[in-house]
C-alpha cells in the first residue's frame, strides 16, 4: 500500500513525554498535534492490544491493568497527551489505584455500572477537497462523571503506521458527553481501510475504569440519508414532542417517546457479502444528560438489507412507528447526538474484510455525496389555552383564536408584527403559574422565555417569588410562582421580524401575554438551548477536591 509523504511518518517516533500539550479543556472536543510513541516495544504492545481486542470479537475492551502489557501500553498511549505526574497528580493516582485494584483482584460494585455509558468511534469522513480525513471518538455516561478522558488515533490497515495526529479531550466535573477529533492527509490509494482506535478513562464517585475501542472503518464513496432529515432547512433536525408547528421536522402531538423514520443507504466500493449483527451495527441517540438510547425495535441489523440490484449497497427503511428509542421522556429542550453504524463483510481483492461505515451528527464538516445527518434537537414549550395576547388594534384575544396573518404587539414601542405560524400541543410536565404584585397571572410551560428588567431573557422555571419581570405597565415583582399540572392544549405564536429595521433579539421576538412580556416561538427556540456559563468556581464546587489541582492546571494549558 503506497502512501504520500504527507503522512506523518517522520513524526511517528516522537517520545511521548516531551513537554507541551496541544489540548483544550472543553466538553465537546480537543485536538493535539502529537504522535503516539512508536518504539519497537510500543509497536509490540500495540500489536498485543490489537490481537486482544480481536480475540474478544472486536469493539470495546475493558482494560485489565494487572496485565503488564496492557498497563505499559496505556501509560505510553496517554503520555502522548503531555500529562505529567507533577501537573496532573490525580490523573496518575487514578491510574495507579486502578492498577492496584486489578492486581489485588478486587471487584467492588462499580459506580459506572449504575449509569448507561458508551464509548464508540463517532465517524470517519473525507473532508471537502478530498485531501484530508477526520475521525472522531465519542464517550458518554448518563449523569456525567468527575473526570472523563477520551482520545482517538487513526492507523493504516495493518496498524504499522499512524496516519493521523493524536486527538484527545477531557472534561472535569461533568463528563456526560465528550468528543475527540483526529485528522490526517488522505493516502493516494483509493481502497483504504483504516483502523480507528480510542482510549476512554472515567472516574466517577471514586471508581475508575478504562476502556479501549478499535474498529476497521471505511468512508463510503456514496450514500444518502432520507430520514431523519432537516426539512425546514435550518441546519438541525427538530423533533417536537407534543407539539406541531412550522419549525418542526418531526411533529409528534400526543407522543412522549421519540419516534422518527430511518431511511437511507450506504454504498461500499465492493460487493457486500454479509451484514453483521454485532455491536458495531446500531442506531443511537445521546441526549444532553448523557448515556445512549437504543432503538426499541432493534437490533438495527434486522432492518438492513443488501440491494438486490447493486450488491455493493446496504439499504434500510424503518417506519416512524418502529423508529422508537428507549426511555419515556427526553428533556424539555436539549441537543441530541445521532449515531448510525453499519458493519459488513466486504469482498475485497485481498479477501473478505470486516469493515464499518459511520454516519453521525458530530462531524465538523460534510462532503457532497457522502451520507450525513445534522444535529438533532428535542423541543416542547408553550402558553396555556385562554392566554390573552395584545393585538395591534389594542384589543386582547385568546391565543387559541389567533390565526396566521394576525398582527400582534411585539413590545413597549408599540410595533406590530404578523403571525407567521401557530404552535399547538399538549403539556405533560407541570407548568409554571406566576402572579405579579398587580394581580396579573400567567400559566406557561417551564421552558417558555420571559423578559426581565435585570436578567434579560430567562426561562419560566428560573423565576421565583421576588423576581422582577417586564409587563405592559413596566417592571413588576412576582408574588406567586408555583407548579401545576395542566390538562388542556397549549399554544405559541411565531412572529415575522423581517420588517424590523433593527431587531431587539437576533432571533425571534416578544409579545404581551396576560400583560407579561414573553417570547414568541423564535425567541423560545433561540433560548431553549442556551448554555449556562461553565464557571471555574462552579466546576470546583461539584468536583471532588482530589481533582482540583489537575483541573486548575488544565486551565493554564488551555489558555496558552
Coordinates of N, CA and C in Angstrom, one line a residue, residues 245 247 383 389-392 399 402-411 415-423 448 492-500 503 505-513 517-524:
X245 N -45.7 22.7 14.9 CA -45.7 24.0 14.3 C -44.7 23.9 13.1
X247 N -41.8 25.0 12.4 CA -40.4 24.7 12.6 C -40.0 23.3 12.9
X383 N -47.8 28.3 25.8 CA -48.7 29.1 26.8 C -50.0 28.3 26.9
X389 N -53.6 37.7 24.4 CA -52.5 38.3 23.6 C -52.9 39.7 23.2
X390 N -52.0 40.6 23.3 CA -52.3 42.0 22.9 C -52.2 42.2 21.4
X391 N -53.2 42.6 20.7 CA -53.2 42.7 19.3 C -52.9 44.2 18.9
X392 N -52.7 44.3 17.6 CA -52.3 45.7 17.0 C -53.4 46.7 17.2
X399 N -55.3 33.2 22.8 CA -54.2 32.8 21.9 C -54.7 31.7 21.0
X402 N -56.1 33.0 17.6 CA -55.3 33.8 16.7 C -54.8 33.0 15.5
X403 N -54.9 33.6 14.3 CA -54.6 32.8 13.1 C -53.4 33.5 12.4
X404 N -52.8 32.8 11.5 CA -51.7 33.3 10.7 C -52.2 34.6 10.0
X405 N -51.3 35.6 10.0 CA -51.6 36.9 9.3 C -52.1 37.9 10.3
X406 N -52.5 37.5 11.5 CA -52.9 38.5 12.6 C -51.7 39.3 13.0
X407 N -52.0 40.5 13.5 CA -50.9 41.4 13.9 C -50.9 41.5 15.4
X408 N -49.8 41.3 16.0 CA -49.6 41.2 17.5 C -48.6 42.3 17.9
X409 N -48.9 43.0 19.0 CA -48.0 44.0 19.6 C -46.7 43.3 20.1
X410 N -45.6 43.7 19.7 CA -44.3 43.0 20.0 C -43.7 43.4 21.3
X411 N -43.7 44.7 21.6 CA -43.1 45.2 22.8 C -43.6 46.6 23.1
X415 N -44.7 48.5 18.2 CA -44.6 47.9 16.9 C -45.4 46.6 16.8
X416 N -46.1 46.4 15.7 CA -47.0 45.2 15.5 C -46.3 44.3 14.4
X417 N -46.3 43.0 14.7 CA -45.7 42.0 13.8 C -46.8 41.0 13.4
X418 N -46.6 40.5 12.2 CA -47.6 39.5 11.7 C -47.3 38.1 12.3
X419 N -48.3 37.3 12.5 CA -48.1 35.9 13.0 C -47.9 35.1 11.7
X420 N -46.8 34.4 11.7 CA -46.4 33.5 10.6 C -46.7 32.0 10.9
X421 N -46.8 31.7 12.1 CA -47.1 30.3 12.5 C -47.7 30.2 13.9
X422 N -48.4 29.1 14.1 CA -49.1 28.9 15.4 C -48.7 27.4 15.8
X423 N -48.2 27.3 17.0 CA -47.9 26.0 17.6 C -49.0 25.6 18.5
X448 N -40.7 28.3 28.7 CA -41.1 29.4 27.9 C -40.2 30.6 28.3
X492 N -48.4 28.6 21.0 CA -47.4 29.7 20.9 C -47.5 30.2 19.5
X493 N -47.0 31.4 19.3 CA -47.0 32.1 18.1 C -45.6 32.4 17.6
X494 N -45.4 32.4 16.3 CA -44.2 32.8 15.7 C -44.4 34.1 14.9
X495 N -43.7 35.2 15.2 CA -43.9 36.5 14.6 C -42.8 36.8 13.6
X496 N -43.3 37.5 12.6 CA -42.4 37.9 11.4 C -41.6 39.1 11.8
X497 N -40.3 39.0 12.0 CA -39.4 40.1 12.3 C -38.7 40.7 11.1
X498 N -39.0 40.2 9.9 CA -38.2 40.6 8.7 C -38.5 42.1 8.4
X499 N -39.6 42.6 8.9 CA -39.9 44.0 8.6 C -39.2 45.0 9.5
X500 N -38.6 44.5 10.6 CA -37.9 45.4 11.5 C -36.6 45.9 11.0
X503 N -33.6 44.7 15.0 CA -34.2 43.7 15.8 C -33.7 43.8 17.3
X505 N -33.9 41.3 19.3 CA -33.2 40.0 19.6 C -32.7 39.5 18.2
X506 N -31.6 38.8 18.2 CA -31.0 38.2 17.0 C -32.0 37.3 16.3
X507 N -32.8 36.5 17.1 CA -33.8 35.6 16.6 C -35.1 35.8 17.4
X508 N -36.2 35.8 16.7 CA -37.5 35.8 17.3 C -37.8 37.2 17.8
X509 N -39.0 37.2 18.6 CA -39.5 38.5 19.1 C -40.2 38.2 20.4
X510 N -40.9 39.2 20.9 CA -41.7 39.1 22.1 C -43.1 39.5 21.9
X511 N -43.9 39.3 22.9 CA -45.4 39.7 22.8 C -45.9 39.8 24.2
X512 N -47.0 40.4 24.3 CA -47.7 40.6 25.7 C -48.7 39.5 25.9
X513 N -48.5 38.7 26.9 CA -49.4 37.6 27.2 C -49.9 37.8 28.6
X517 N -44.6 40.4 29.3 CA -43.8 40.4 28.1 C -43.0 39.1 28.0
X518 N -43.4 38.2 27.0 CA -42.8 36.9 26.9 C -42.3 36.7 25.5
X519 N -41.6 35.6 25.3 CA -41.1 35.3 23.9 C -42.0 34.6 23.0
X520 N -41.8 34.8 21.7 CA -42.6 34.0 20.7 C -41.8 32.7 20.4
X521 N -42.2 32.0 19.4 CA -41.6 30.7 19.0 C -40.1 30.9 18.7
X522 N -39.8 32.0 17.9 CA -38.4 32.2 17.5 C -37.5 32.4 18.7
X523 N -38.0 33.3 19.6 CA -37.2 33.5 20.8 C -37.1 32.3 21.7
X524 N -38.2 31.6 21.8 CA -38.1 30.3 22.5 C -37.1 29.4 22.0

